[in-house]
Coordinates of C-alpha atoms and ligand atoms in Angstrom, one line a residue:
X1 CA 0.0 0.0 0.0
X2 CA 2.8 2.5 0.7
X3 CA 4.2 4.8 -2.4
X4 CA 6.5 7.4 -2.5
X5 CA 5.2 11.2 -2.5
X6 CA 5.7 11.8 -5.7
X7 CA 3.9 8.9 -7.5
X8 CA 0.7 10.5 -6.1
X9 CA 1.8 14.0 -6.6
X10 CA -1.7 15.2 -8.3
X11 CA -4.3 13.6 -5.8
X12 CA -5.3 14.6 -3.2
X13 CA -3.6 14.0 0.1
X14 CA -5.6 13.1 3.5
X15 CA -3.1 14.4 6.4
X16 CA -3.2 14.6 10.2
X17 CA -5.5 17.0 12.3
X18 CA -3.5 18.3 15.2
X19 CA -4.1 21.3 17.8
X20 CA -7.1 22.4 15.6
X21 CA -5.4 22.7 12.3
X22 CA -4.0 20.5 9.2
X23 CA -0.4 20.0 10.4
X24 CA 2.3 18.9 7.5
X25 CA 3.9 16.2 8.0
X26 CA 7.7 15.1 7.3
X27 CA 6.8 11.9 6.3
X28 CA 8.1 10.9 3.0
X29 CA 5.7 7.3 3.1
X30 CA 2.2 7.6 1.7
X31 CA -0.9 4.8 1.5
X32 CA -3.1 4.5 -1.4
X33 CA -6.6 5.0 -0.9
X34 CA -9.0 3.3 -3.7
X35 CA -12.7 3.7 -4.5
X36 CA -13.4 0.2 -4.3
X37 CA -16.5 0.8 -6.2
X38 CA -14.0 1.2 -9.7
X39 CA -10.8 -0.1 -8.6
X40 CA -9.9 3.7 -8.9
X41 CA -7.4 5.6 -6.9
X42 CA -8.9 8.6 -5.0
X43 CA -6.5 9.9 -2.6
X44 CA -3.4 8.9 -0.6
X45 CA -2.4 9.0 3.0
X46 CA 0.7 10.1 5.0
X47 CA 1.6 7.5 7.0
X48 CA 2.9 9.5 9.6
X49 CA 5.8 8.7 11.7
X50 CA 6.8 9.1 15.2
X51 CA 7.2 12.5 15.8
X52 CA 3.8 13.0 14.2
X53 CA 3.0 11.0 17.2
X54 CA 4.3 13.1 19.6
X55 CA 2.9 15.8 18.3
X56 CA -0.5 14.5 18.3
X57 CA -0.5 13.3 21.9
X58 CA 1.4 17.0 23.2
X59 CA -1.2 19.0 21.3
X60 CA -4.0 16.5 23.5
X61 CA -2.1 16.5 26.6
X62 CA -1.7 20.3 26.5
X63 CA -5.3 20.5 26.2
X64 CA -6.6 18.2 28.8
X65 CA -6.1 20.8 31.6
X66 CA -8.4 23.1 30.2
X67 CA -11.1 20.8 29.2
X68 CA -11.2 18.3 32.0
X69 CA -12.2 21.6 34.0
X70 CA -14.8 23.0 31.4
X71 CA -17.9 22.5 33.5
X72 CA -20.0 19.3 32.1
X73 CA -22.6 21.2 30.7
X74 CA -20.3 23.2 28.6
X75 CA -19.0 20.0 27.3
X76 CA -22.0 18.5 26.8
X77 CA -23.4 21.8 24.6
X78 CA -20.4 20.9 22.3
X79 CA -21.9 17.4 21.8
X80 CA -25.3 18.7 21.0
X81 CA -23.9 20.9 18.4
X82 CA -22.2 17.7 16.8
X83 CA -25.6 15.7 16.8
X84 CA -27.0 18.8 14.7
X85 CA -24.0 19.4 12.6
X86 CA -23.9 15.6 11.9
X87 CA -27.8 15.7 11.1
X88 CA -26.9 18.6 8.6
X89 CA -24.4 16.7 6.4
X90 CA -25.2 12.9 7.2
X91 CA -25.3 12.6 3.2
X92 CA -22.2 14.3 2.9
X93 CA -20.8 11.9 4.9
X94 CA -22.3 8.8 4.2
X95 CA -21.3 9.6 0.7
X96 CA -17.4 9.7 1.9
X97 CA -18.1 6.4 3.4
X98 CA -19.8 5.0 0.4
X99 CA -16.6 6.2 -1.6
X100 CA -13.6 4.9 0.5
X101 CA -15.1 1.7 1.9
X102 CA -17.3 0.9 -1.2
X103 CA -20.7 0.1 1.2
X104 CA -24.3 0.9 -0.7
X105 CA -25.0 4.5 0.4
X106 CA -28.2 3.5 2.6
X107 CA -26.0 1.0 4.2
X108 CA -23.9 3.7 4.9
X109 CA -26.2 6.5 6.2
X110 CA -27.6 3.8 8.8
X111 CA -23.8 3.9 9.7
X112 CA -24.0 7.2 10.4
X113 CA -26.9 7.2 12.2
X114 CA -25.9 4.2 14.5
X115 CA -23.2 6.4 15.1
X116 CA -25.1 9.9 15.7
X117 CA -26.4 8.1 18.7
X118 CA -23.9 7.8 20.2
X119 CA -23.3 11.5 20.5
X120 CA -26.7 11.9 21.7
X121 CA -26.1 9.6 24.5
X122 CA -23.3 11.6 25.1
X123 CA -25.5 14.7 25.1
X124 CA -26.8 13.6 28.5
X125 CA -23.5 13.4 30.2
X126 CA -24.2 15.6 33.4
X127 CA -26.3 12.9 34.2
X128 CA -23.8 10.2 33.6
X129 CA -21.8 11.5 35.1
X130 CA -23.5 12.3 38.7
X131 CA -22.1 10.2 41.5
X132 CA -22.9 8.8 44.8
X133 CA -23.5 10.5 48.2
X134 CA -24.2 8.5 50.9
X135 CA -25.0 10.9 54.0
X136 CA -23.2 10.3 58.0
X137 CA -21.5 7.2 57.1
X138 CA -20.1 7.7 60.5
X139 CA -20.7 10.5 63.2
X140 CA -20.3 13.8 61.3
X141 CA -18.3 12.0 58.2
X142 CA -20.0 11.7 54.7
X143 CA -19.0 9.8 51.7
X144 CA -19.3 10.8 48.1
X145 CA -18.0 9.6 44.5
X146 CA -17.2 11.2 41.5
X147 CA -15.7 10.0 38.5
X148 CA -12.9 11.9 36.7
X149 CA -11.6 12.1 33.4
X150 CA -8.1 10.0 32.4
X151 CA -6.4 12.4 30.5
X152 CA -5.2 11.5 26.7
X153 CA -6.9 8.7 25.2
X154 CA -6.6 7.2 21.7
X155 CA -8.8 5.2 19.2
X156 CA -7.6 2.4 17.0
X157 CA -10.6 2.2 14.0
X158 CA -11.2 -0.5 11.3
X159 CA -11.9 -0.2 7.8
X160 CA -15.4 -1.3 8.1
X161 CA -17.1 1.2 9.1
X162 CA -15.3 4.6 8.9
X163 CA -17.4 6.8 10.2
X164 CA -19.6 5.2 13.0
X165 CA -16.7 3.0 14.7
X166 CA -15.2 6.6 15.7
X167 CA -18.1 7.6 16.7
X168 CA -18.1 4.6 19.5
X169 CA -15.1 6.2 21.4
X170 CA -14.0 9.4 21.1
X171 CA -17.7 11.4 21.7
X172 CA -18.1 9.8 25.2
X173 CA -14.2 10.1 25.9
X174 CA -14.1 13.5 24.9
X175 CA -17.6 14.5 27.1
X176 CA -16.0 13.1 29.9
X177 CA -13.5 15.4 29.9
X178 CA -10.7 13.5 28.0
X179 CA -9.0 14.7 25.3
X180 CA -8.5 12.3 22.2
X181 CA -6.1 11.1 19.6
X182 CA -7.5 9.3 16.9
X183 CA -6.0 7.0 14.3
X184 CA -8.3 5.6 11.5
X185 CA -7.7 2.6 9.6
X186 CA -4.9 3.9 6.3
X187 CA -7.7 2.5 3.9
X188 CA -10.4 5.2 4.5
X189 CA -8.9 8.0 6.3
X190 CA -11.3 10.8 5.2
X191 CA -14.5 10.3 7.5
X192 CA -11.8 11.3 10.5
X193 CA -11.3 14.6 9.0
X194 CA -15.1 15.6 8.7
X195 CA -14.9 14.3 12.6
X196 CA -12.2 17.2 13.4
X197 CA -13.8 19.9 11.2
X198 CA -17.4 19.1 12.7
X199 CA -16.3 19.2 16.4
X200 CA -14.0 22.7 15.7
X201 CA -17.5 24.0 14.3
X202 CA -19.3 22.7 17.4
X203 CA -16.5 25.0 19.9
X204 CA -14.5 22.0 20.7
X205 CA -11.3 23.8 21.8
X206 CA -8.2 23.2 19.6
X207 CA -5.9 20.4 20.5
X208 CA -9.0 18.7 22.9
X209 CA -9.8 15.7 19.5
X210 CA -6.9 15.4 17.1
X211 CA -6.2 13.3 14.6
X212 CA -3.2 10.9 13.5
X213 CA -3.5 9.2 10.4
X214 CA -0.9 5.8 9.2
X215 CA -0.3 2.1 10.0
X216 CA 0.9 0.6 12.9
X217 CA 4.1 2.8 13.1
X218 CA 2.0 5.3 14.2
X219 CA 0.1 3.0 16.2
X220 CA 3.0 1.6 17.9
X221 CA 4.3 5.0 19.0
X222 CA 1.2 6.1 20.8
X223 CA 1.3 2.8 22.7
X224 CA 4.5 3.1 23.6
X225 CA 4.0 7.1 24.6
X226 CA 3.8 7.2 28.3
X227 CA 1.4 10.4 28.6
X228 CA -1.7 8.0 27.1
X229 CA -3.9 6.8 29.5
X230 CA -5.9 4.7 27.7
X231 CA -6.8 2.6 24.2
X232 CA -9.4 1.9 22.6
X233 CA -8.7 -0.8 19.4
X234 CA -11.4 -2.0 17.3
X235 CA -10.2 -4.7 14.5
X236 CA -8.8 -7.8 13.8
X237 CA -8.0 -10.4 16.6
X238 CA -4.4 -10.5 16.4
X239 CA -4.3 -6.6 15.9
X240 CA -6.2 -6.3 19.2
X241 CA -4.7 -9.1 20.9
X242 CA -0.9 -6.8 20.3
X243 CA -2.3 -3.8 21.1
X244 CA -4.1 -4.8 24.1
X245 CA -0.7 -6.2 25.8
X246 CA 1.6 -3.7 24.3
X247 CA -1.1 -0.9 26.3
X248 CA -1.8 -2.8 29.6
X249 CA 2.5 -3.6 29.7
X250 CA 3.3 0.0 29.2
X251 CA 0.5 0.8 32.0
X252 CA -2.4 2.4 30.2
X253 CA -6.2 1.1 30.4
X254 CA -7.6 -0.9 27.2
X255 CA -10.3 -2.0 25.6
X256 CA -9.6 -3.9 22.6
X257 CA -12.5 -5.8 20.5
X258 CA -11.7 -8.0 18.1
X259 CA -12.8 -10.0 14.9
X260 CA -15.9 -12.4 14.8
X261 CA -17.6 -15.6 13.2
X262 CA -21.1 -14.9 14.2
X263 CA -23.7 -18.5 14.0
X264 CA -27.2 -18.0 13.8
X265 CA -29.4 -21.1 14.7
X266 CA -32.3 -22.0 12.5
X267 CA -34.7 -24.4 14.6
X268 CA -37.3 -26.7 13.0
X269 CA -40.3 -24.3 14.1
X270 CA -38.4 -20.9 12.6
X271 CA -40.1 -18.6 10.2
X272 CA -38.7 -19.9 7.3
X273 CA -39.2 -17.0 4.9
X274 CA -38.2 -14.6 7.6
X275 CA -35.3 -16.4 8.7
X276 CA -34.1 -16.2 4.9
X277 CA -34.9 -12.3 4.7
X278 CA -32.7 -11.9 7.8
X279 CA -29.9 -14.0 6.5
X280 CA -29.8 -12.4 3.0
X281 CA -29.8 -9.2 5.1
X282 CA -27.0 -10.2 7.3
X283 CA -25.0 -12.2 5.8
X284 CA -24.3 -10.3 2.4
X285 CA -25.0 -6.7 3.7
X286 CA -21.8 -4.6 3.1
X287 CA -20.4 -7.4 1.6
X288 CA -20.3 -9.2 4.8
X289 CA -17.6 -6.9 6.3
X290 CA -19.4 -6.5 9.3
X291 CA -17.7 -7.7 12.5
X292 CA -21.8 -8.6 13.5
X293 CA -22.3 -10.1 10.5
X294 CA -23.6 -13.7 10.3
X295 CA -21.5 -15.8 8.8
X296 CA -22.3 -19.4 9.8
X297 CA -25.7 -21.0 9.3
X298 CA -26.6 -24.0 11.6
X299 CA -29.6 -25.6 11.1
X300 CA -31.1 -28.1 14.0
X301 CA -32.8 -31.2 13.1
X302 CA -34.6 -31.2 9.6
X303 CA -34.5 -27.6 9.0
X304 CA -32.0 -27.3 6.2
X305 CA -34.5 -28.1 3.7
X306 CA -37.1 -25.7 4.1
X307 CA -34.5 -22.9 5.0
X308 CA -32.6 -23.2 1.8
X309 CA -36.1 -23.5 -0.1
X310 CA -36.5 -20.2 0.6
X311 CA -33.0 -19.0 1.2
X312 CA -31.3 -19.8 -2.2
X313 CA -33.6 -17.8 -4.6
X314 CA -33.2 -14.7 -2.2
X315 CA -29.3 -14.7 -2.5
X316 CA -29.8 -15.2 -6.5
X317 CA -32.1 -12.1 -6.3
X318 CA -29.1 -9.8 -4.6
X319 CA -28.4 -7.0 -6.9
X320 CA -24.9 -6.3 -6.7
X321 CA -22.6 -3.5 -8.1
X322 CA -20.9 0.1 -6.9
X323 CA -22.4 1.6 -3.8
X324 CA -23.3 5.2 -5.4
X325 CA -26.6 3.1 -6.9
X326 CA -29.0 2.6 -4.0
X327 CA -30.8 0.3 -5.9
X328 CA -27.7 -2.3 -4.8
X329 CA -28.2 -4.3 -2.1
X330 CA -24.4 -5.1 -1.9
X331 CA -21.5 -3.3 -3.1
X332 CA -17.6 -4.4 -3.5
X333 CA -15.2 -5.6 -0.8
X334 CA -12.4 -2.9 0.6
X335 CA -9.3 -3.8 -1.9
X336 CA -8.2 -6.6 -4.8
X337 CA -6.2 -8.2 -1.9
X338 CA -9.4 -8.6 0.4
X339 CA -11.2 -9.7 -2.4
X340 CA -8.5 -12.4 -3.5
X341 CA -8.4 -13.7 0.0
X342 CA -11.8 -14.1 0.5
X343 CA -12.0 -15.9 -3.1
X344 CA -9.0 -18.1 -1.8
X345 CA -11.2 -19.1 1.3
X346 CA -14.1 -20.2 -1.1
X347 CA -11.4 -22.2 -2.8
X348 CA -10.0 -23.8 0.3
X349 CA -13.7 -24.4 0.9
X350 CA -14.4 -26.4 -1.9
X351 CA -10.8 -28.4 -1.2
X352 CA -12.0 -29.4 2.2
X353 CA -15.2 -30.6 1.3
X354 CA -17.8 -28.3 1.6
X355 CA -20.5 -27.8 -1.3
X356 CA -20.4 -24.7 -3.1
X357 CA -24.0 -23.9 -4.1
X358 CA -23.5 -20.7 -5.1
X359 CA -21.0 -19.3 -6.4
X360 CA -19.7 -16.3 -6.1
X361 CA -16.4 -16.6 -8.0
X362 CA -18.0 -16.9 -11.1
X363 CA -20.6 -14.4 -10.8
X364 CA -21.0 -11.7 -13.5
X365 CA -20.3 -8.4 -11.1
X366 CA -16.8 -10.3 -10.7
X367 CA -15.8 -9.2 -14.8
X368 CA -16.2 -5.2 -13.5
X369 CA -13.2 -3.2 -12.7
X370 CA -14.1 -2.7 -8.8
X371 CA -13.4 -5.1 -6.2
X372 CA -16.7 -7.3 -6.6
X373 CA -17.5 -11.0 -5.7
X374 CA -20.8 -12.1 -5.9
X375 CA -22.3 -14.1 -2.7
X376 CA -21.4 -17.2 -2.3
X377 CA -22.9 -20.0 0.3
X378 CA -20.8 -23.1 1.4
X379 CA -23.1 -26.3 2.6
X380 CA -22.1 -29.4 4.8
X381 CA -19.6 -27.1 6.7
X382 CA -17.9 -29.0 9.7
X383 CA -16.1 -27.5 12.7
X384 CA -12.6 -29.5 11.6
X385 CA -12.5 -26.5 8.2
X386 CA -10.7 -23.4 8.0
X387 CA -13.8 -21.7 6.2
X388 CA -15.5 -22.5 9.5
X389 CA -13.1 -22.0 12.0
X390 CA -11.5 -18.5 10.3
X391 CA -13.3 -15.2 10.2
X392 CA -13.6 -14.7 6.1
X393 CA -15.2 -11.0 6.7
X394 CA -16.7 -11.5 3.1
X395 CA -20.4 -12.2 1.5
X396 CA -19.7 -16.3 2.1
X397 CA -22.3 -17.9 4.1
X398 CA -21.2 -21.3 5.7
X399 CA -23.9 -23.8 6.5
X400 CA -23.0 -26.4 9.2
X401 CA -25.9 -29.3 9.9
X402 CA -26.3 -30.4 13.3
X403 CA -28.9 -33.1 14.5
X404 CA -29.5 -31.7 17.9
X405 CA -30.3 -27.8 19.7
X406 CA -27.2 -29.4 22.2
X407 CA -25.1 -29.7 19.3
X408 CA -25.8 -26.3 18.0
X409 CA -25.0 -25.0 21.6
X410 CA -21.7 -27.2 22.0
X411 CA -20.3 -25.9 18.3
X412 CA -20.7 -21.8 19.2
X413 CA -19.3 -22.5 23.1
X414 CA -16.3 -24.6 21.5
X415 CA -15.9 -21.4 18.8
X416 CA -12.8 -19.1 19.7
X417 CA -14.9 -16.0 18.6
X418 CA -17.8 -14.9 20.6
X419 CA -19.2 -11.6 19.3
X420 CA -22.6 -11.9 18.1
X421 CA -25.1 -14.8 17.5
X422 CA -28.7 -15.6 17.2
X423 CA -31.8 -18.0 17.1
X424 CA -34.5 -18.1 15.1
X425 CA -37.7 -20.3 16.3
X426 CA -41.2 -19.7 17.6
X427 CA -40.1 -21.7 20.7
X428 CA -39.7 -19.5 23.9
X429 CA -38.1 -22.3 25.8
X430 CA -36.0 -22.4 22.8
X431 CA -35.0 -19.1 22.8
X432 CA -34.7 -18.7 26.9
X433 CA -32.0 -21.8 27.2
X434 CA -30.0 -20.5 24.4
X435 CA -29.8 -16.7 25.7
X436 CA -28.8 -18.4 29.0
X437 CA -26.1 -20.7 28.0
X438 CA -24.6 -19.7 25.2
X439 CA -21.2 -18.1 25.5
X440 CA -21.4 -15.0 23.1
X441 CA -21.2 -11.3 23.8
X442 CA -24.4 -10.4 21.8
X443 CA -27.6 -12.2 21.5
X444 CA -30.4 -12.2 19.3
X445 CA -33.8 -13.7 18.9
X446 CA -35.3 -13.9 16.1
X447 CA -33.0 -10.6 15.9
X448 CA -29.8 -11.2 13.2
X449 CA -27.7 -8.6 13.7
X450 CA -28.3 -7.9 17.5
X451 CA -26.1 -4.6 17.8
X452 CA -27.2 -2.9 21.4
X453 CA -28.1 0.8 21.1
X454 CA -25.9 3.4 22.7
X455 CA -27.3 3.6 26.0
X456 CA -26.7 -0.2 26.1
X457 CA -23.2 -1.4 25.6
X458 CA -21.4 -3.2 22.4
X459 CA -18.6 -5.8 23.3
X460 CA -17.7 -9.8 22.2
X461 CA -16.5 -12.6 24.8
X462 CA -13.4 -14.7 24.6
X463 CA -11.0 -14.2 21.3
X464 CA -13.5 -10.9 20.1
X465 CA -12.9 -9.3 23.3
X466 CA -9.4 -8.3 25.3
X467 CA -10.3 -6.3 28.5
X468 CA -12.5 -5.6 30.8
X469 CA -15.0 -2.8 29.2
X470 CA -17.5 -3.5 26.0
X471 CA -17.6 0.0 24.2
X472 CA -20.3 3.0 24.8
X473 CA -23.0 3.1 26.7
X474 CA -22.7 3.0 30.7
X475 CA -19.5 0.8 30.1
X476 CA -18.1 3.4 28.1
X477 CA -18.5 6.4 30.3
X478 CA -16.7 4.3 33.1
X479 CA -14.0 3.3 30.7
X480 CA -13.3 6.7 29.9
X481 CA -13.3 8.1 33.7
X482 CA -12.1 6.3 37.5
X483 CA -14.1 6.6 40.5
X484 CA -12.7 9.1 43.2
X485 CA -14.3 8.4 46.7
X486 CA -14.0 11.3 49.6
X487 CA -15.1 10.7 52.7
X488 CA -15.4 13.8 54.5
X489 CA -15.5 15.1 58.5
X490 CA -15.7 18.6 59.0
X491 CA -14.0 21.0 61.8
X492 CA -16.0 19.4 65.0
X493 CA -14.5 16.0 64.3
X494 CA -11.5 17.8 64.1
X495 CA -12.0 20.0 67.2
X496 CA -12.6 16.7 69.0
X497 CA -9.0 16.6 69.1
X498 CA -6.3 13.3 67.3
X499 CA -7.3 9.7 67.0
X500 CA -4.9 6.7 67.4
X501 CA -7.7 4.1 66.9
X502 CA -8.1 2.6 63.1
X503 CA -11.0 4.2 62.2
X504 CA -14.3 2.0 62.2
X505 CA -16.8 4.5 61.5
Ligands
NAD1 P1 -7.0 -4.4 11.3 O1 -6.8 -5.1 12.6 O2 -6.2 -4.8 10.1 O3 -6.8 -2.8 11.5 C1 -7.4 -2.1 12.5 C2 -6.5 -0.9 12.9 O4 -5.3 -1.4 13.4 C3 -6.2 0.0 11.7 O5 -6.3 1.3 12.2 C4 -4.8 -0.4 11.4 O6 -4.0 0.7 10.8 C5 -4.2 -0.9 12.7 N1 -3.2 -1.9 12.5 C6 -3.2 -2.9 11.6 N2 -2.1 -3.7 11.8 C7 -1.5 -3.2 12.9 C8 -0.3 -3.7 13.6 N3 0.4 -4.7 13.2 N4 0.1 -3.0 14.6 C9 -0.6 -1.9 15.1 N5 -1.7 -1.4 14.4 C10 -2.1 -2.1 13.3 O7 -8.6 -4.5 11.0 P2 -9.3 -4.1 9.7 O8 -9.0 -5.0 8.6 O9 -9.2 -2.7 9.4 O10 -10.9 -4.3 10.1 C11 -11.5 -5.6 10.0 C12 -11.5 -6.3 11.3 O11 -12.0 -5.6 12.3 C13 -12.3 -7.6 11.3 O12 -11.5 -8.6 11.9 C14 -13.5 -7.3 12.0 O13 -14.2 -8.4 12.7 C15 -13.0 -6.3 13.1 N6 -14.0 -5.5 13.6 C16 -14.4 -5.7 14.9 C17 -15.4 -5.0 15.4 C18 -15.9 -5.3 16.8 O14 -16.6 -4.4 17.3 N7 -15.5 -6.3 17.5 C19 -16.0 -3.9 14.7 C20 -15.5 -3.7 13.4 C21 -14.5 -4.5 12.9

């Protein structure tokens, strides 16, 4: 991906944000950016280097005295002006989504909106942020909590969704009192810099959100910079799995969430027809590159049949092509190399002995010039194949048979991902044992992609999960602060003259 500057002389050049302004950088390494749409180059990106870093994180730390004491309802006013500026020019952005990451452009105004909401969570942060007082805890001596702001804290954002993973960190962080550093994933830099420009409109004072852009160069320096107090990561598995020990060995607070391969169980009683609109939906929406998107299909008992009855002619019916048309239902994948990989898993697939009933390789959006495969489903799937086992992050639907609702139970526990999954059946005793026992961050019912609103909290278990905190929502707001507790005795405790005793209250 990298290029020297002069190759890429004539387009435009995405740079980093830093104490309020566009700041040059010395960097002489550049990413390309593509619209995967036409296989066309659109920008490039400096991949910044360490003293970009530093920069970054001085211009943040600088500016964390000021804001941390900004009264809360200040900072809260600067959030309401973001939810309106965002409502302004949600097409703007949605249409710089739609361009870098390729997604259909209603696919990506939801984006935007899942991501608006979380700013309007944020919005109510006096409240959040009100603590506990618990009145003569002893004679004369009160007790009361408050939770204060960490200081610099930086986000770590995917590919997939550009402009509403962002939006899970740094509004909360930043309403807390926090100021920010954020680095966006090197493929689709842009939405980051409507994110800067937006909050200087709102009054956010300079230096308070700033942005870094690059790979893991310039990730790696703000792990290593001592004056961050906390990460948040979003991405791959083994991305999150390094940055979450790099952060916690070099002392900071981190929440890193990972990749997925999200099962949704089809019982014998499900609404077949429905079950096959919400797998269409799920499975092949954004072209699969959804970290909550479903990706394996188990049916219990004798439900293949009927599912794939109705499933097969809905994924024939997908109308596929660029993501400027929102007549599409799916658009391309991020670059030639995701594509090729995911088209190496159907492959691999086929080799270990799954059946491909639909293609996707071979499907006509595949001859255009952007990154396209066409959906692709993969029957009798077993839990000994890669294309089961991996995360493929691509339109490829895996079918697994199992005879029993045990079995279907046994094979997500025994999965190393546990992000999202659901069940579809009329059966409430059904549905109530497998919300209980199943060993997945995110459940649905009946529900495919169960993705919990802002004031509810998003995070995976085991491999799609390192740390303690899930992301927005109540979790997020305690993330992004730590709990002071006074207790307090005023002058007649005092007057009563010194105490040798450990105090008992
Ligand atoms: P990625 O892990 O390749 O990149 C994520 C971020 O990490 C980017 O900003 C990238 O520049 C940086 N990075 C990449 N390699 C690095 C390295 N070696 N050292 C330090 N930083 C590095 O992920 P991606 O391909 O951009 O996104 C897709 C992945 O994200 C999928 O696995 C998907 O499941 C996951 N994802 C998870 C969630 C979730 O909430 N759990 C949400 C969205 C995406």
């Amino acid at each position: 991906m990298a290029e020297k500057a002069s190759a890429v002389a004539t387009l435009r050049t995405v740079g980093n944000w830093i104490n309020g302004r566009h700041l040059e950088s010395a960097s002489t390494r550049f990413g390309r950016i593509f619209n995967p749409g036409t296989g066309e180059q659109c920008a490039s990106v400096v991949m910044s280097t360490e003293a970009d870093a530093d920069a970054a994180v001085s211009a943040a730390k600088a500016a964390f005295e000021g804001w941390s004491n900004t009264p809360v309802l200040k900072r809260a006013r600067v959030m309401f002006r973001l939810k309106e500026l965002i409502e302004r020019d949600i097409e703007k952005i949605a249409a710089v989504v739609t361009q870098e990451h390729g997604k259909v452009l209603h696919d990506a105004m939801g984006s935007v909106q899942r991501g608006l909401e979380v700013v309007e969570f944020a919005c109510g942060i006096p409240h959040l942020l009100k603590g506990e007082y618990n009145d003569q805890v002893g004679v004369g001596i009160d007790t009361y909590s408050m939770r204060q702001p960490l200081g610099v804290c930086i986000g770590i954002t995917p590919f997939n969704f550009p402009a509403m993973v962002p939006l899970w960190m740094f509004p909360l962080a930043i309403a807390c009192g926090n100021t920010f550093v954020l680095k966006p994933s090197e493929k689709n830099p842009s939405c980051a810099m409507l994110w800067a420009e937006l909050l200087q409109e709102a009054g956010l004072p300079d230096g308070v959100f700033n942005v870094l852009q690059g790979d893991h160069v310039a990730v790696n320096a703000l792990l290593a910079d001592e004056r961050v107090a906390a990460a948040s990561f979003v991405g791959s598995t083994p991305v999150a799995e390094h940055v979450y020990k790099t952060a916690s060995a070099n002392g900071k607070r981190v929440q890193a969430l990972g990749g997925a391969k999200n099962h949704l169980v089809v019982m014998p009683d499900a609404d077949m027809e429905k079950t096959a609109d919400a797998l269409v939906g799920s499975g092949y929406g954004s072209a699969g590159e959804r970290c909550m998107a479903i990706s394996v299909i188990v049916t219990v008992g004798d439900a293949a049949e009927p599912l794939l009855e109705k499933l097969l002619p809905k994924i024939r019916a997908l109308k596929i092509g660029i993501g400027t048309d929102n007549s599409n239902d799916m658009g391309p994948l991020i670059t030639a190399e995701h594509r090729d990989k995911v088209r190496a898993y159907i492959d691999l697939g086929e080799k270990e002995g799954a059946t491909v009933v639909i293609d996707g390789r071979t499907h006509e959006i595949t001859k255009s010039s952007g990154y396209f495969l066409g959906p692709t489903l993969l029957d009798n799937a077993s839990r000994d194949m890669r294309v089961y086992q991996e995360e493929i992050f691509g339109p490829v639907l895996t079918l697994v048979r199992v005879a029993t609702f045990d079995e279907a139970i046994d094979l997500i526990n025994a999965h190393e991902y546990g992000n999202g999954t659901a069940i579809f059946t009329r059966d409430g005793d059904a549905a109530r044992q497998f919300t209980h026992g199943i060993q997945v961050g995110m459940v649905g019912v009946n529900v495919p992609i169960p993705v919990p609103l802002a004031f509810h909290s998003f995070g995976g278990w085991k491999r799609s999960l390192f740390g303690a905190s899930s992301i927005y929502g109540m979790e997020g707001v305690r993330f992004y602060t730590r709990l002071k507790t006074v207790t307090a005795r005023w002058p007649t405790g005092i007057l009563g003259g010194a105490d040798f005793s450990m105090p008992t209250m």
